[in-house]
Amino acid sequence: MESILLEKIGLFSNKISKDDLKPGDHIYSWRNAYIYSHHGIYIGDGKVIHFTRGGGLEIGTGTFLDKIIVSSITNHGGDNPCPNNNCGKQSNNTHGVISSCLDCFLSGGDLLRFEYSVSPALFMAKLRGGTCTTAASDPSEEVISRAEFLLLRNGFGEYHVFENNCEDFAMYCKTGLVVGRSYVLGRSGQANSVSAVACVARVVSPWASNAIRLCSDIGMRSDAVKVPVESLVARFKQAGTSAKES
């Protein structure tokens, strides 16, 4: 009952119906009793482009959490396989940026839309990270173009639950923003919510934790820069080559 009330007043999440979906929307769905959410970009025709770990798994930490966090393989929730043979299609590898049907992306969960251009006051009022940002979204055509380019090149680097995750992918597609000349990602609301500093601040005061999230939000940072998707892919490719050589 409490979670339903929070959803209705918009402080916990942003539930919508499929009829309200528009191409270019950043959507997400909560998993395992609100433990975490999975994010992607809706491109129309019932398809979602999203960023995953190896084998289509949504998330991985290398810790005990992997045993309680479900992964998103091509299914419509439960044990129902997807009838679409192309669902989960990836560019070149068995990990990274993939395209799935909307039902497989949701995996039985609710459909929610990530909010952009929210005020600092509303951002602070949100009870969880990973639902909104103060940054403005680019036009839907640009958003879809970035997502499709990253799908074609599988060009969003290696998945990392805190430093380069599905929310980072969707937010980049929507804004084209990264932090600084080093193209730093890992500025997602979920990652900031579970950072060590934020956890300590939450003990002191929930408002202190929210203030830290606000300061870390990509829309509030003075060092956030717009980077063309081609340059981002080239940087990730260069980093991958350097890692292999070392």
Short mmCIF file of C-alpha atoms in Angstrom, two decimals:
data_model
loop_
_atom_site.label_atom_id
_atom_site.label_comp_id
_atom_site.label_asym_id
_atom_site.label_seq_id
_atom_site.Cartn_x
_atom_site.Cartn_y
_atom_site.Cartn_z
CA MET A 1 0.00 0.00 0.00
CA GLU A 2 2.79 2.42 0.92
CA SER A 3 4.71 1.81 -2.32
CA ILE A 4 1.50 2.37 -4.34
CA LEU A 5 0.94 5.71 -2.59
CA LEU A 6 4.53 6.77 -3.23
CA GLU A 7 4.20 5.91 -6.90
CA LYS A 8 0.99 7.94 -7.17
CA ILE A 9 2.60 11.06 -5.76
CA GLY A 10 5.65 10.57 -7.98
CA LEU A 11 8.29 10.42 -5.28
CA PHE A 12 9.31 6.81 -5.71
CA SER A 13 8.95 6.13 -9.41
CA ASN A 14 7.22 7.24 -12.58
CA LYS A 15 4.92 4.44 -13.71
CA ILE A 16 3.29 4.80 -17.12
CA SER A 17 1.23 2.65 -19.48
CA LYS A 18 2.52 1.28 -22.77
CA ASP A 19 0.13 3.63 -24.57
CA ASP A 20 2.04 6.59 -23.12
CA LEU A 21 5.40 5.42 -24.50
CA LYS A 22 7.15 7.57 -27.07
CA PRO A 23 10.24 6.73 -29.16
CA GLY A 24 13.30 8.16 -27.45
CA ASP A 25 11.93 7.65 -23.93
CA HIS A 26 14.36 6.52 -21.23
CA ILE A 27 12.48 3.73 -19.47
CA TYR A 28 13.25 1.47 -16.55
CA SER A 29 11.75 -1.34 -14.50
CA TRP A 30 12.36 -2.26 -10.87
CA ARG A 31 13.63 -5.74 -10.08
CA ASN A 32 13.46 -7.93 -6.97
CA ALA A 33 11.31 -5.81 -4.67
CA TYR A 34 12.95 -2.51 -5.63
CA ILE A 35 16.52 -3.73 -5.04
CA TYR A 36 17.64 -2.21 -8.33
CA SER A 37 16.23 -1.10 -11.68
CA HIS A 38 17.16 -1.87 -15.27
CA HIS A 39 17.26 1.00 -17.80
CA GLY A 40 17.05 1.34 -21.55
CA ILE A 41 15.97 3.51 -24.49
CA TYR A 42 12.65 2.81 -26.19
CA ILE A 43 13.11 3.24 -29.96
CA GLY A 44 9.57 2.45 -31.09
CA ASP A 45 7.88 -0.62 -32.63
CA GLY A 46 8.00 -2.36 -29.25
CA LYS A 47 11.82 -2.40 -29.11
CA VAL A 48 14.26 -1.31 -26.41
CA ILE A 49 18.03 -0.83 -26.68
CA HIS A 50 19.83 -1.41 -23.39
CA PHE A 51 23.25 -2.17 -21.91
CA THR A 52 23.94 -5.50 -20.22
CA ARG A 53 26.67 -7.65 -18.79
CA GLY A 54 27.89 -10.86 -20.50
CA GLY A 55 25.30 -13.27 -21.84
CA GLY A 56 22.51 -10.70 -21.66
CA LEU A 57 22.68 -10.54 -17.86
CA GLU A 58 21.54 -7.20 -16.55
CA ILE A 59 23.96 -6.81 -13.72
CA GLY A 60 26.86 -8.42 -11.91
CA THR A 61 28.98 -7.49 -8.93
CA GLY A 62 31.14 -10.54 -8.34
CA THR A 63 29.71 -10.75 -4.84
CA PHE A 64 26.89 -12.54 -3.01
CA LEU A 65 24.48 -9.99 -4.53
CA ASP A 66 24.63 -11.88 -7.82
CA LYS A 67 22.67 -14.69 -6.17
CA ILE A 68 19.70 -12.47 -5.35
CA ILE A 69 19.67 -10.20 -8.39
CA VAL A 70 17.80 -11.67 -11.33
CA SER A 71 19.16 -11.44 -14.84
CA SER A 72 17.25 -10.46 -17.93
CA ILE A 73 17.30 -13.13 -20.57
CA THR A 74 14.78 -13.21 -23.38
CA ASN A 75 11.56 -13.97 -21.54
CA HIS A 76 8.28 -12.30 -20.81
CA GLY A 77 8.48 -12.83 -17.08
CA GLY A 78 8.51 -16.17 -15.31
CA ASP A 79 9.42 -19.11 -17.53
CA ASN A 80 7.75 -17.90 -20.71
CA PRO A 81 10.25 -17.80 -23.61
CA CYS A 82 10.04 -14.93 -26.09
CA PRO A 83 8.54 -15.92 -29.46
CA ASN A 84 10.73 -13.34 -31.23
CA ASN A 85 13.90 -15.06 -32.45
CA ASN A 86 15.68 -11.71 -32.90
CA CYS A 87 14.99 -10.58 -29.34
CA GLY A 88 18.20 -9.93 -27.45
CA LYS A 89 20.08 -9.42 -30.70
CA GLN A 90 23.53 -7.97 -30.11
CA SER A 91 25.98 -6.30 -32.43
CA ASN A 92 29.12 -8.43 -32.39
CA ASN A 93 29.62 -9.94 -28.96
CA THR A 94 27.77 -11.84 -26.26
CA HIS A 95 27.78 -8.83 -23.97
CA GLY A 96 27.13 -5.12 -24.04
CA VAL A 97 24.47 -3.18 -25.95
CA ILE A 98 21.52 -5.29 -27.08
CA SER A 99 18.05 -4.84 -28.55
CA SER A 100 15.07 -6.58 -26.95
CA CYS A 101 11.31 -6.45 -27.22
CA LEU A 102 9.60 -4.34 -24.57
CA ASP A 103 8.12 -7.34 -22.75
CA CYS A 104 11.50 -9.04 -22.43
CA PHE A 105 13.05 -5.81 -21.20
CA LEU A 106 10.38 -5.46 -18.52
CA SER A 107 10.65 -9.16 -17.61
CA GLY A 108 7.31 -9.05 -15.83
CA GLY A 109 7.99 -5.76 -14.06
CA ASP A 110 6.22 -2.40 -14.26
CA LEU A 111 7.02 0.16 -16.96
CA LEU A 112 8.41 3.46 -15.69
CA ARG A 113 9.74 6.57 -17.43
CA PHE A 114 12.88 8.36 -16.27
CA GLU A 115 12.34 12.12 -15.86
CA TYR A 116 14.57 14.86 -17.27
CA SER A 117 14.85 18.58 -16.51
CA VAL A 118 13.45 18.15 -13.00
CA SER A 119 14.01 20.95 -10.51
CA PRO A 120 16.63 20.54 -7.76
CA ALA A 121 13.78 20.61 -5.23
CA LEU A 122 11.96 17.71 -6.88
CA PHE A 123 15.22 15.81 -7.28
CA MET A 124 15.88 16.19 -3.55
CA ALA A 125 12.36 15.01 -2.74
CA LYS A 126 12.77 11.71 -4.59
CA LEU A 127 13.20 8.83 -2.15
CA ARG A 128 15.46 6.79 -4.44
CA GLY A 129 18.12 7.55 -7.00
CA GLY A 130 17.81 6.32 -10.56
CA THR A 131 14.44 7.93 -11.35
CA CYS A 132 15.28 11.42 -12.62
CA THR A 133 17.94 14.01 -13.42
CA THR A 134 18.18 17.78 -13.60
CA ALA A 135 19.83 17.45 -17.03
CA ALA A 136 17.80 18.22 -20.13
CA SER A 137 17.10 15.58 -22.76
CA ASP A 138 18.09 16.04 -26.38
CA PRO A 139 15.46 15.62 -29.14
CA SER A 140 14.22 12.05 -29.55
CA GLU A 141 15.84 11.74 -33.00
CA GLU A 142 19.29 12.34 -31.48
CA VAL A 143 18.56 9.98 -28.58
CA ILE A 144 17.57 7.11 -30.88
CA SER A 145 20.50 7.80 -33.20
CA ARG A 146 22.99 7.48 -30.32
CA ALA A 147 21.36 4.29 -29.05
CA GLU A 148 21.33 2.67 -32.49
CA PHE A 149 24.96 3.67 -33.16
CA LEU A 150 26.06 2.17 -29.84
CA LEU A 151 24.08 -0.99 -30.67
CA LEU A 152 25.69 -1.26 -34.10
CA ARG A 153 29.20 -0.82 -32.70
CA ASN A 154 28.55 -2.42 -29.30
CA GLY A 155 30.46 0.63 -28.24
CA PHE A 156 29.75 1.37 -24.60
CA GLY A 157 32.75 -0.41 -23.14
CA GLU A 158 32.81 -2.97 -20.36
CA TYR A 159 29.85 -3.20 -18.03
CA HIS A 160 30.50 -2.24 -14.41
CA VAL A 161 27.70 -2.07 -11.86
CA PHE A 162 29.01 1.17 -10.31
CA GLU A 163 31.18 2.77 -13.00
CA ASN A 164 29.47 1.98 -16.32
CA ASN A 165 25.97 0.56 -16.10
CA CYS A 166 22.61 0.49 -17.88
CA GLU A 167 21.48 3.79 -16.37
CA ASP A 168 24.71 5.47 -17.50
CA PHE A 169 24.04 4.14 -21.00
CA ALA A 170 20.47 5.47 -21.14
CA MET A 171 21.44 8.85 -19.68
CA TYR A 172 24.24 9.26 -22.21
CA CYS A 173 21.87 8.42 -25.06
CA LYS A 174 19.44 11.05 -23.77
CA THR A 175 21.95 13.84 -23.09
CA GLY A 176 25.28 13.08 -24.78
CA LEU A 177 26.94 14.17 -21.53
CA VAL A 178 30.00 12.71 -19.83
CA VAL A 179 32.15 14.13 -17.03
CA GLY A 180 35.38 15.87 -18.00
CA ARG A 181 37.89 15.24 -20.75
CA SER A 182 38.44 11.70 -19.51
CA TYR A 183 34.85 10.83 -20.50
CA VAL A 184 33.95 9.62 -17.00
CA LEU A 185 30.65 7.77 -16.62
CA GLY A 186 29.32 6.08 -13.49
CA ARG A 187 27.25 9.12 -12.52
CA SER A 188 23.95 7.26 -12.42
CA GLY A 189 21.49 7.86 -9.60
CA GLN A 190 21.57 4.25 -8.44
CA ALA A 191 25.37 4.19 -8.23
CA ASN A 192 25.45 7.48 -6.35
CA SER A 193 22.79 6.22 -3.94
CA VAL A 194 24.96 3.32 -2.78
CA SER A 195 28.30 5.13 -2.71
CA ALA A 196 30.18 5.00 0.58
CA VAL A 197 29.76 8.73 1.18
CA ALA A 198 26.03 8.61 0.48
CA CYS A 199 25.55 5.64 2.81
CA VAL A 200 27.30 7.48 5.65
CA ALA A 201 25.27 10.61 4.94
CA ARG A 202 22.04 8.60 4.99
CA VAL A 203 22.78 7.54 8.56
CA VAL A 204 23.14 11.20 9.51
CA SER A 205 20.17 12.44 7.50
CA PRO A 206 18.21 11.35 4.40
CA TRP A 207 18.47 14.95 3.17
CA ALA A 208 22.26 14.83 3.41
CA SER A 209 22.27 11.71 1.23
CA ASN A 210 19.97 13.37 -1.31
CA ALA A 211 22.17 16.47 -1.35
CA ILE A 212 25.16 14.31 -2.27
CA ARG A 213 23.16 12.70 -5.07
CA LEU A 214 22.15 16.15 -6.32
CA CYS A 215 25.73 17.42 -6.40
CA SER A 216 26.79 14.29 -8.31
CA ASP A 217 23.94 14.53 -10.82
CA ILE A 218 25.18 15.03 -14.39
CA GLY A 219 22.87 18.01 -14.81
CA MET A 220 24.43 19.86 -11.87
CA ARG A 221 28.08 19.31 -12.67
CA SER A 222 30.12 22.16 -14.14
CA ASP A 223 32.55 19.65 -15.65
CA ALA A 224 29.91 17.81 -17.71
CA VAL A 225 30.64 18.03 -21.44
CA LYS A 226 28.76 17.00 -24.57
CA VAL A 227 30.62 14.27 -26.46
CA PRO A 228 29.69 12.96 -29.94
CA VAL A 229 28.84 9.27 -29.92
CA GLU A 230 31.56 8.53 -32.47
CA SER A 231 34.18 10.02 -30.14
CA LEU A 232 32.86 8.05 -27.18
CA VAL A 233 33.03 4.76 -29.10
CA ALA A 234 36.58 5.56 -30.26
CA ARG A 235 37.63 6.28 -26.67
CA PHE A 236 36.15 3.01 -25.40
CA LYS A 237 37.85 1.11 -28.23
CA GLN A 238 41.18 2.75 -27.41
CA ALA A 239 40.79 1.92 -23.73
CA GLY A 240 39.98 -1.69 -24.56
CA THR A 241 43.04 -2.02 -26.78
CA SER A 242 45.30 -0.51 -24.11
CA ALA A 243 43.89 -2.91 -21.49
CA LYS A 244 44.62 -5.93 -23.70
CA GLU A 245 48.18 -4.78 -24.41
CA SER A 246 48.91 -4.28 -20.73
#
